[in-house]
Tab-separated table of C-alpha atoms and ligand atoms in Angstrom:
chain	number	residue	atom	x	y	z
P	1	MET	CA	-16.710	13.854	12.874
P	2	PRO	CA	-18.065	15.819	9.883
P	3	LYS	CA	-21.039	14.668	7.870
P	4	PHE	CA	-19.808	13.155	4.675
P	5	ASN	CA	-22.512	13.110	2.069
P	6	LYS	CA	-21.852	14.764	-1.244
P	7	PRO	CA	-22.277	18.510	-0.989
P	8	ASP	CA	-25.659	19.496	-2.435
P	9	GLU	CA	-24.085	22.192	-4.503
P	10	GLY	CA	-20.803	22.163	-6.302
P	11	SER	CA	-18.491	19.205	-6.653
P	12	TRP	CA	-16.331	16.999	-4.497
P	13	THR	CA	-13.316	18.576	-6.160
P	14	GLU	CA	-14.300	22.103	-5.104
P	15	HIS	CA	-15.483	20.817	-1.719
P	16	PHE	CA	-11.910	19.684	-0.993
P	17	GLY	CA	-10.443	22.955	-2.264
P	18	LEU	CA	-8.827	21.401	-5.329
P	19	ALA	CA	-8.486	23.048	-8.727
P	20	THR	CA	-10.881	22.036	-11.497
P	21	THR	CA	-8.524	23.020	-14.305
P	22	PRO	CA	-6.713	20.321	-16.326
P	23	SER	CA	-3.916	18.520	-14.457
P	24	SER	CA	-0.296	18.088	-15.362
P	25	TYR	CA	1.490	14.745	-15.088
P	26	ASP	CA	4.949	16.318	-14.826
P	27	ASP	CA	5.345	14.696	-11.434
P	28	SER	CA	5.093	11.233	-13.014
P	29	ILE	CA	7.493	11.550	-15.941
P	30	SER	CA	10.441	13.346	-14.404
P	31	PRO	CA	13.535	11.602	-13.022
P	32	ASP	CA	14.391	14.822	-11.127
P	33	PHE	CA	11.009	14.951	-9.452
P	34	TYR	CA	11.347	11.308	-8.453
P	35	GLU	CA	14.703	12.015	-6.776
P	36	LEU	CA	12.988	14.773	-4.777
P	37	GLU	CA	10.097	12.460	-3.849
P	38	ARG	CA	12.517	9.904	-2.429
P	39	ASP	CA	13.676	12.352	0.230
P	40	ALA	CA	10.548	14.481	0.626
P	41	VAL	CA	8.031	11.655	0.699
P	42	PHE	CA	9.551	8.207	1.174
P	43	ARG	CA	12.144	9.191	3.776
P	44	LYS	CA	9.665	11.361	5.690
P	45	THR	CA	6.457	9.354	5.969
P	46	TRP	CA	5.433	6.175	7.766
P	47	LEU	CA	5.714	3.220	5.370
P	48	ASN	CA	3.759	0.059	5.990
P	49	VAL	CA	6.132	-2.887	5.580
P	50	GLY	CA	3.997	-5.767	6.815
P	51	ARG	CA	1.800	-7.185	9.545
P	52	VAL	CA	2.428	-8.605	12.996
P	53	GLU	CA	1.425	-12.091	11.765
P	54	GLN	CA	4.719	-12.083	9.816
P	55	LEU	CA	6.562	-11.979	13.166
P	56	PRO	CA	4.627	-14.622	15.088
P	57	ARG	CA	7.245	-15.431	17.725
P	58	ASN	CA	10.513	-14.253	19.181
P	59	GLY	CA	13.350	-14.538	16.672
P	60	THR	CA	11.181	-14.291	13.557
P	61	PHE	CA	12.265	-11.693	11.035
P	62	PHE	CA	11.664	-10.441	7.502
P	63	THR	CA	13.486	-8.006	5.253
P	64	LYS	CA	12.063	-5.234	3.105
P	65	GLU	CA	13.630	-3.430	0.169
P	66	LEU	CA	12.870	0.295	0.382
P	67	ASP	CA	14.544	1.506	-2.760
P	68	ALA	CA	12.517	4.720	-2.850
P	69	ALA	CA	13.674	5.535	0.689
P	70	ARG	CA	17.282	4.709	-0.298
P	71	THR	CA	17.661	1.734	2.048
P	72	ALA	CA	16.639	-1.810	2.949
P	73	VAL	CA	15.508	-2.858	6.404
P	74	ILE	CA	15.216	-5.859	8.704
P	75	LEU	CA	12.141	-6.262	10.877
P	76	VAL	CA	12.565	-8.633	13.795
P	77	ARG	CA	10.782	-9.692	16.957
P	78	ASP	CA	13.536	-9.714	19.552
P	79	MET	CA	13.966	-12.121	22.458
P	80	ALA	CA	11.779	-9.913	24.678
P	81	GLY	CA	8.979	-9.975	22.076
P	82	GLU	CA	9.496	-6.389	20.947
P	83	ILE	CA	9.380	-5.519	17.240
P	84	ARG	CA	12.508	-3.746	16.064
P	85	ALA	CA	13.728	-2.394	12.727
P	86	PHE	CA	17.286	-1.897	11.496
P	87	HIS	CA	18.974	-0.869	8.306
P	88	ASN	CA	19.961	-4.178	6.715
P	89	MET	CA	23.655	-3.358	6.788
P	90	CYS	CA	26.713	-4.828	8.474
P	91	ARG	CA	28.803	-2.305	10.417
P	92	HIS	CA	32.104	-3.841	9.305
P	93	ARG	CA	32.300	-3.039	5.610
P	94	GLY	CA	28.696	-2.407	4.721
P	95	ASN	CA	27.592	-5.748	3.336
P	96	LYS	CA	23.858	-6.302	3.309
P	97	LEU	CA	23.382	-8.371	6.446
P	98	VAL	CA	20.335	-10.569	5.831
P	99	TRP	CA	19.694	-12.122	2.427
P	100	ASN	CA	19.679	-15.539	0.811
P	101	ASP	CA	20.829	-16.283	-2.716
P	102	TYR	CA	20.142	-12.880	-4.256
P	103	PRO	CA	21.007	-9.730	-2.323
P	104	ARG	CA	18.097	-7.703	-3.698
P	105	GLU	CA	15.464	-10.338	-2.913
P	106	GLU	CA	13.505	-10.096	0.299
P	107	THR	CA	13.582	-12.978	2.749
P	108	SER	CA	12.179	-14.085	6.088
P	109	GLY	CA	12.897	-16.706	8.724
P	110	VAL	CA	13.683	-17.325	12.345
P	111	CYS	CA	17.052	-17.038	14.092
P	112	ARG	CA	18.751	-16.138	17.369
P	113	GLN	CA	21.300	-13.806	15.809
P	114	PHE	CA	22.246	-12.340	12.432
P	115	THR	CA	25.582	-13.410	10.955
P	116	CYS	CA	27.202	-11.476	8.136
P	117	LYS	CA	28.111	-13.656	5.154
P	118	TYR	CA	31.289	-11.713	4.457
P	119	HIS	CA	33.514	-11.970	7.550
P	120	GLY	CA	31.156	-13.493	10.084
P	121	TRP	CA	30.375	-10.562	12.392
P	122	ARG	CA	27.334	-11.443	14.484
P	123	TYR	CA	24.538	-9.272	15.838
P	124	GLY	CA	21.912	-10.011	18.483
P	125	LEU	CA	18.247	-9.427	17.682
P	126	GLU	CA	18.414	-6.209	19.709
P	127	GLY	CA	20.977	-4.991	17.172
P	128	ASP	CA	24.041	-5.358	19.402
P	129	LEU	CA	27.310	-6.453	17.804
P	130	ASN	CA	28.284	-9.511	19.845
P	131	PHE	CA	30.998	-11.257	17.848
P	132	VAL	CA	33.871	-10.009	15.705
P	133	GLN	CA	35.971	-12.516	13.813
P	134	GLN	CA	39.649	-12.147	14.930
P	135	GLU	CA	38.723	-9.264	17.148
P	136	GLN	CA	42.336	-8.947	18.339
P	137	GLU	CA	43.372	-7.818	14.825
P	138	PHE	CA	41.322	-4.619	15.125
P	139	PHE	CA	42.416	-1.352	16.691
P	140	ASP	CA	40.639	-0.499	19.962
P	141	LEU	CA	37.350	-1.721	18.534
P	142	ASP	CA	34.519	-0.866	20.887
P	143	LYS	CA	31.814	-3.366	19.922
P	144	ALA	CA	29.168	-1.329	21.786
P	145	ALA	CA	29.625	1.450	19.209
P	146	PHE	CA	29.018	-0.816	16.202
P	147	GLY	CA	25.504	-2.119	16.652
P	148	LEU	CA	23.023	-2.212	13.789
P	149	VAL	CA	21.600	1.189	12.873
P	150	PRO	CA	18.006	1.312	14.137
P	151	VAL	CA	15.004	2.595	12.201
P	152	LYS	CA	11.907	4.063	13.807
P	153	VAL	CA	9.193	1.391	13.907
P	154	ASP	CA	5.627	1.312	15.196
P	155	VAL	CA	2.466	-0.765	14.875
P	156	TRP	CA	-1.065	0.397	14.086
P	157	GLU	CA	-3.894	-2.183	14.230
P	158	GLY	CA	-1.375	-4.963	13.573
P	159	PHE	CA	0.255	-3.173	10.600
P	160	ILE	CA	3.991	-2.629	11.053
P	161	PHE	CA	5.349	0.702	9.796
P	162	VAL	CA	8.834	2.194	9.602
P	163	ASN	CA	9.875	5.806	9.215
P	164	LEU	CA	13.326	6.962	8.116
P	165	ASP	CA	12.824	10.361	9.683
P	166	PRO	CA	13.850	10.327	13.355
P	167	GLU	CA	11.767	13.505	13.851
P	168	ALA	CA	8.574	11.989	12.452
P	169	PRO	CA	5.376	12.406	14.493
P	170	PRO	CA	4.003	9.237	16.127
P	171	LEU	CA	2.387	6.729	13.771
P	172	ARG	CA	-1.106	6.890	15.304
P	173	GLU	CA	-1.137	10.669	14.972
P	174	SER	CA	0.035	10.342	11.372
P	175	MET	CA	-2.817	7.959	10.536
P	176	GLY	CA	-5.136	10.883	11.280
P	177	ARG	CA	-8.917	10.888	11.387
P	178	LEU	CA	-9.280	8.294	8.625
P	179	GLY	CA	-7.015	5.873	10.499
P	180	ALA	CA	-8.801	6.520	13.801
P	181	GLY	CA	-12.131	5.687	12.152
P	182	LEU	CA	-10.878	2.185	11.307
P	183	GLU	CA	-9.522	1.291	14.725
P	184	GLY	CA	-11.190	-1.820	16.103
P	185	TYR	CA	-11.724	-3.449	12.694
P	186	ARG	CA	-11.049	-7.189	13.116
P	187	PHE	CA	-7.896	-7.320	10.987
P	188	ASP	CA	-6.628	-9.837	13.544
P	189	LEU	CA	-9.267	-12.409	12.516
P	190	MET	CA	-8.394	-12.278	8.823
P	191	THR	CA	-5.209	-14.254	8.605
P	192	GLN	CA	-5.785	-16.285	5.432
P	193	LYS	CA	-3.504	-14.339	3.123
P	194	HIS	CA	-2.973	-14.508	-0.662
P	195	THR	CA	-0.379	-12.245	-2.290
P	196	TYR	CA	0.413	-11.072	-5.820
P	197	ARG	CA	3.458	-9.069	-6.817
P	198	ALA	CA	4.180	-7.426	-10.174
P	199	GLU	CA	6.830	-5.213	-11.719
P	200	ILE	CA	5.014	-2.322	-13.361
P	201	GLY	CA	6.473	-0.031	-16.037
P	202	ALA	CA	4.815	3.113	-14.742
P	203	ASN	CA	5.233	5.777	-12.108
P	204	TRP	CA	3.915	4.612	-8.715
P	205	LYS	CA	1.240	7.318	-8.600
P	206	LEU	CA	-0.332	6.136	-11.846
P	207	PHE	CA	-1.377	2.839	-10.291
P	208	ILE	CA	-2.820	4.607	-7.251
P	209	ASP	CA	-4.728	6.799	-9.717
P	210	ALA	CA	-6.195	3.647	-11.250
P	211	PHE	CA	-7.361	2.396	-7.861
P	212	MET	CA	-8.646	5.684	-6.435
P	213	GLU	CA	-11.313	6.136	-9.102
P	214	PHE	CA	-13.968	3.715	-10.289
P	215	TYR	CA	-15.014	5.909	-13.227
P	216	HIS	CA	-13.113	3.386	-15.383
P	217	ALA	CA	-14.836	0.316	-13.957
P	218	PRO	CA	-17.906	-0.043	-16.212
P	219	VAL	CA	-15.681	0.362	-19.291
P	220	LEU	CA	-12.307	-1.220	-18.536
P	221	HIS	CA	-13.832	-4.151	-16.652
P	222	ALA	CA	-16.848	-4.556	-18.944
P	223	LYS	CA	-16.017	-8.185	-19.731
P	224	GLN	CA	-16.223	-9.209	-16.084
P	225	ALA	CA	-20.017	-8.994	-16.056
P	226	THR	CA	-22.514	-10.666	-18.364
P	227	GLU	CA	-22.988	-8.767	-21.627
P	228	GLU	CA	-26.385	-7.449	-20.700
P	229	GLU	CA	-25.285	-6.371	-17.247
P	230	SER	CA	-22.239	-4.684	-18.663
P	231	ARG	CA	-24.350	-2.639	-21.095
P	232	LYS	CA	-26.508	-1.523	-18.189
P	233	LEU	CA	-23.498	-0.556	-16.081
P	234	GLN	CA	-22.096	1.592	-18.878
P	235	GLY	CA	-25.479	3.273	-19.178
P	236	TYR	CA	-25.523	4.147	-15.480
P	237	GLY	CA	-21.905	5.306	-15.398
P	238	TYR	CA	-20.290	5.487	-12.000
P	239	GLU	CA	-20.752	7.683	-8.976
P	240	ALA	CA	-19.102	7.043	-5.626
P	241	LEU	CA	-21.139	7.029	-2.430
P	242	HIS	CA	-18.679	9.214	-0.651
P	243	TYR	CA	-15.189	10.751	-0.708
P	244	ASP	CA	-13.140	12.088	2.163
P	245	VAL	CA	-9.654	13.497	2.748
P	246	ASP	CA	-7.673	14.157	5.893
P	247	GLY	CA	-4.319	15.791	5.287
P	248	SER	CA	-2.499	13.645	2.741
P	249	HIS	CA	-4.749	10.607	3.282
P	250	ALA	CA	-7.893	9.989	1.277
P	251	MET	CA	-10.764	7.558	0.875
P	252	VAL	CA	-13.522	6.624	-1.529
P	253	SER	CA	-16.616	4.674	-0.528
P	254	SER	CA	-18.403	2.688	-3.172
P	255	TRP	CA	-21.519	0.614	-3.804
P	256	GLY	CA	-21.338	-3.195	-3.818
P	257	GLY	CA	-24.177	-4.682	-5.770
P	258	MET	CA	-22.377	-7.942	-6.478
P	259	SER	CA	-22.111	-9.549	-3.065
P	260	PRO	CA	-24.614	-10.980	-3.166
P	261	PRO	CA	-25.947	-9.720	-6.517
P	262	LYS	CA	-29.526	-8.458	-6.528
P	263	ASP	CA	-30.218	-10.840	-9.349
P	264	GLU	CA	-28.024	-13.906	-9.865
P	265	SER	CA	-28.323	-13.628	-13.640
P	266	MET	CA	-26.026	-10.568	-13.330
P	267	VAL	CA	-23.034	-12.791	-12.633
P	268	LYS	CA	-21.184	-15.632	-14.286
P	269	PRO	CA	-22.204	-19.278	-13.740
P	270	ILE	CA	-19.149	-20.130	-11.610
P	271	GLU	CA	-19.985	-17.226	-9.315
P	272	ARG	CA	-23.510	-18.563	-8.883
P	273	VAL	CA	-22.178	-22.024	-8.031
P	274	LEU	CA	-19.563	-20.855	-5.554
P	275	ARG	CA	-21.525	-17.840	-4.310
P	276	SER	CA	-18.444	-15.668	-4.634
P	277	GLY	CA	-16.725	-13.278	-7.044
P	278	LEU	CA	-14.751	-10.061	-7.080
P	279	PHE	CA	-16.587	-8.744	-4.044
P	280	GLY	CA	-15.699	-11.892	-2.132
P	281	PRO	CA	-17.771	-14.762	-0.777
P	282	TRP	CA	-21.393	-13.628	-0.675
P	283	GLU	CA	-21.696	-14.608	2.977
P	284	GLY	CA	-18.743	-13.367	5.031
P	285	PRO	CA	-17.918	-14.144	8.663
P	286	ASP	CA	-19.658	-12.251	11.448
P	287	VAL	CA	-17.121	-9.824	12.897
P	288	GLY	CA	-19.482	-7.668	14.920
P	289	GLU	CA	-20.175	-4.018	14.373
P	290	LEU	CA	-17.955	-2.160	11.927
P	291	PRO	CA	-16.010	0.852	13.204
P	292	PRO	CA	-17.467	4.286	12.332
P	293	GLY	CA	-14.919	5.018	9.591
P	294	VAL	CA	-16.221	2.111	7.467
P	295	ASN	CA	-19.125	2.978	5.131
P	296	PRO	CA	-19.028	6.535	6.483
P	297	SER	CA	-22.181	7.632	4.651
P	298	ARG	CA	-24.012	4.588	6.127
P	299	HIS	CA	-25.385	3.886	2.682
P	300	PRO	CA	-27.444	0.690	2.393
P	301	ALA	CA	-25.909	-0.141	-1.004
P	302	TRP	CA	-22.381	0.110	0.402
P	303	GLY	CA	-19.899	-2.537	-0.763
P	304	ILE	CA	-16.304	-1.348	-0.410
P	305	ASP	CA	-14.158	1.421	1.038
P	306	SER	CA	-10.708	2.218	-0.359
P	307	PHE	CA	-8.349	4.154	1.904
P	308	LEU	CA	-5.071	5.615	0.716
P	309	PHE	CA	-2.697	6.202	3.603
P	310	PHE	CA	-0.149	8.457	1.982
P	311	PRO	CA	2.109	7.746	0.309
P	312	ASN	CA	1.780	4.154	-0.809
P	313	PHE	CA	-0.433	2.021	1.426
P	314	MET	CA	-3.998	1.290	0.408
P	315	LEU	CA	-6.473	-0.597	2.523
P	316	LEU	CA	-9.716	-1.870	0.981
P	317	LEU	CA	-12.476	-3.109	3.256
P	318	TRP	CA	-15.266	-5.157	1.661
P	319	LYS	CA	-18.803	-5.599	2.917
P	320	PRO	CA	-18.573	-9.430	3.272
P	321	ASN	CA	-15.848	-8.877	5.902
P	322	TRP	CA	-12.537	-9.378	4.198
P	323	TYR	CA	-9.894	-6.864	3.231
P	324	LEU	CA	-7.057	-6.294	0.842
P	325	THR	CA	-3.940	-4.173	0.784
P	326	TYR	CA	-2.064	-2.493	-2.053
P	327	HIS	CA	1.518	-1.300	-1.827
P	328	TYR	CA	3.377	0.620	-4.522
P	329	TRP	CA	7.160	0.537	-4.123
P	330	PRO	CA	8.908	2.839	-6.616
P	331	THR	CA	12.123	1.611	-8.200
P	332	SER	CA	12.574	4.568	-10.584
P	333	TYR	CA	10.503	7.455	-11.914
P	334	ASN	CA	8.732	5.123	-14.328
P	335	THR	CA	8.846	1.714	-12.626
P	336	HIS	CA	7.536	0.278	-9.407
P	337	ILE	CA	6.812	-2.990	-7.648
P	338	PHE	CA	3.130	-3.491	-6.969
P	339	GLU	CA	2.139	-5.817	-4.148
P	340	THR	CA	-1.361	-6.787	-3.178
P	341	SER	CA	-2.591	-9.149	-0.485
P	342	LEU	CA	-6.101	-10.444	0.109
P	343	TYR	CA	-6.966	-11.359	3.701
P	344	PHE	CA	-9.882	-13.577	4.731
P	345	ALA	CA	-10.959	-15.268	7.930
P	346	PRO	CA	-9.465	-18.792	7.691
P	347	PRO	CA	-11.923	-20.990	5.755
P	348	GLN	CA	-13.855	-23.511	7.857
P	349	ASN	CA	-14.341	-26.072	5.091
P	350	ALA	CA	-13.435	-26.851	1.475
P	351	PHE	CA	-16.366	-24.890	0.063
P	352	GLU	CA	-15.329	-21.729	1.890
P	353	ARG	CA	-11.788	-22.235	0.634
P	354	LEU	CA	-13.074	-22.450	-2.941
P	355	GLN	CA	-15.171	-19.334	-2.423
P	356	GLN	CA	-12.064	-17.462	-1.318
P	357	GLU	CA	-9.988	-18.883	-4.170
P	358	LEU	CA	-12.571	-17.641	-6.674
P	359	ALA	CA	-12.385	-14.145	-5.174
P	360	VAL	CA	-8.575	-14.298	-5.372
P	361	VAL	CA	-8.416	-15.288	-9.059
P	362	THR	CA	-11.252	-12.936	-10.037
P	363	PHE	CA	-9.423	-10.125	-8.338
P	364	LYS	CA	-6.261	-10.987	-10.304
P	365	GLU	CA	-8.173	-10.668	-13.558
P	366	TYR	CA	-9.365	-7.178	-12.595
P	367	ALA	CA	-5.923	-6.127	-11.389
P	368	LEU	CA	-4.336	-7.266	-14.663
P	369	GLN	CA	-6.840	-5.166	-16.574
P	370	ASP	CA	-5.995	-2.180	-14.369
P	371	GLY	CA	-2.256	-2.817	-14.614
P	372	ASN	CA	-2.309	-3.175	-18.392
P	373	THR	CA	-3.295	0.424	-18.992
P	374	LEU	CA	-0.401	1.776	-16.942
P	375	GLU	CA	2.535	1.146	-19.239
P	376	ALA	CA	0.406	2.329	-22.141
P	377	THR	CA	-0.279	5.574	-20.286
P	378	GLN	CA	3.283	6.056	-19.015
P	379	SER	CA	4.824	5.585	-22.448
P	380	MET	CA	2.563	8.210	-24.006
P	381	ILE	CA	2.635	10.867	-21.271
P	382	GLU	CA	6.438	10.639	-21.458
P	383	THR	CA	6.241	11.817	-25.084
P	384	ARG	CA	4.883	15.150	-23.708
P	385	THR	CA	2.714	15.408	-26.819
P	386	VAL	CA	-0.040	16.510	-24.466
P	387	THR	CA	0.793	17.949	-21.074
P	388	GLU	CA	-2.559	18.792	-19.514
P	389	PHE	CA	-5.353	16.373	-18.781
P	390	PRO	CA	-8.968	17.065	-17.777
P	391	LEU	CA	-10.065	15.137	-14.678
P	392	CYS	CA	-13.723	14.674	-13.755
P	393	ASP	CA	-15.251	14.898	-10.298
P	394	GLN	CA	-15.060	11.097	-9.878
P	395	GLU	CA	-11.284	11.486	-10.335
P	396	VAL	CA	-11.031	13.865	-7.391
P	397	MET	CA	-8.677	11.628	-5.420
P	398	LEU	CA	-6.137	11.643	-8.258
P	399	ARG	CA	-5.983	15.406	-8.061
P	400	HIS	CA	-5.611	15.128	-4.331
P	401	LEU	CA	-2.741	12.618	-4.553
P	402	HIS	CA	-0.755	14.606	-7.099
P	403	THR	CA	-1.413	17.854	-5.243
P	404	VAL	CA	-0.262	16.574	-1.851
P	405	THR	CA	2.779	14.874	-3.375
P	406	LYS	CA	3.844	18.209	-4.900
P	407	GLN	CA	3.173	19.911	-1.571
P	408	HIS	CA	5.439	17.444	0.248
P	409	VAL	CA	8.193	18.050	-2.279
P	410	ALA	CA	7.772	21.839	-2.155
P	411	ALA	CA	7.826	21.843	1.672
P	412	HIS	CA	10.948	19.696	1.685
P	413	GLN	CA	12.693	22.016	-0.747
P	414	GLN	CA	11.734	25.063	1.285
P	415	ALA	CA	13.242	23.429	4.350
P	416	GLN	CA	16.600	23.066	2.551
P	417	PRO	CA	18.254	26.480	2.748
P	418	GLY	CA	19.758	27.645	-0.507
P	419	THR	CA	17.806	25.200	-2.652
P	420	PRO	CA	15.684	26.911	-5.273
P	421	VAL	CA	12.051	25.810	-5.149
P	422	ARG	CA	11.426	24.184	-8.451
P	423	VAL	CA	8.059	22.614	-7.786
P	424	SER	CA	4.796	24.453	-7.483
P	425	ALA	CA	2.408	23.160	-4.841
P	426	ALA	CA	-0.588	23.899	-7.072
P	427	SER	CA	-2.446	21.003	-8.605
U	1	FES	S1	31.114	-6.786	5.929
U	1	FES	FE1	30.024	-7.877	7.441
U	1	FES	S2	31.552	-8.960	8.484
U	1	FES	FE2	32.617	-7.851	7.017
U	2	FE2	FE1	-10.150	-1.261	-11.937
């Protein structure tokens, strides 16, 4: 594994072979580019749709809308305990198979078979069509040929992924070196889950941009610290402990002075009382040694690592042993659904529960501040008044994201004979 500390000379940006010239946001304001991304990115890559705890026993299922990948899927644990994925579509006349009151809303539950609401065709959890209403009315219907259409599914460290590309490389290989470095982390112990979901009026990559740099933190989140502390933070500015990329995946490692704070006067009174805050409860559970990919620079001031597993799954591991996930599900070139879940070890008493609750609501405050800038940015970059934007070295992972996205699109176009390549792979 390479040594990760910041190169003594030059910049992170040059270190990763990225351009230092101003960046274009064409890839975030173009409906045409979004249509290309749907096929080149979202139908080609492994997409994390949930965790194994959502399928705790045989017969449990949940559905997932994958608008960007032009489908919707069912995830189910079949009667043999195996996790399977299918397009959520009845083979009779194409009705969405599993939904409750609203066809575009996701759902979950437990059952022994799926029954279509339209004409009552029934499917086993292995996807086999096992009942056709008035079967004798059909013409030589071979039920064996009308099972649910399967989707490639795999599990990494308890995270369930699907891939719409039957030729896709195995999930573990796709997780690359950054994924391998996290294997063994005790995700399985952290089952106390809190989720937020928001509809965002911005391109999906803009929100990742906001979470892959902390250059904004001392300014945008100034009100989260005491006034004096906030002034100090702005004076220091921000510098990450470490950045790394592996293929399309990326990570940033950051300091964590707030958990616990060096000086309790840095934080708000409620944080002092509950010994918790954005960085989580000050004393987390003991989960043993962390895998080598966490805090890769082994910095003593380490507090949090943010991993982006391309395209839209972010995993944030915090020093007091809890984690959170971000997912960005595009619904158009300038809208997406943002989902975030915070995972803690189940609290052992009421105080621990309150500590976790404080982290959850504090996090929401930060996320709202981050989210608020997005529509403001999207609406103005769409005016094309300005088309090139200077990015600093602490924004290196934004360059990386936009560069690899364009590369995926360019590669996909090249693979389509007769299609003119309209997208440059340069950043
Ligand atoms: S569309 Fe499903 S049974 Fe007819
Ligand atoms: Fe932020």
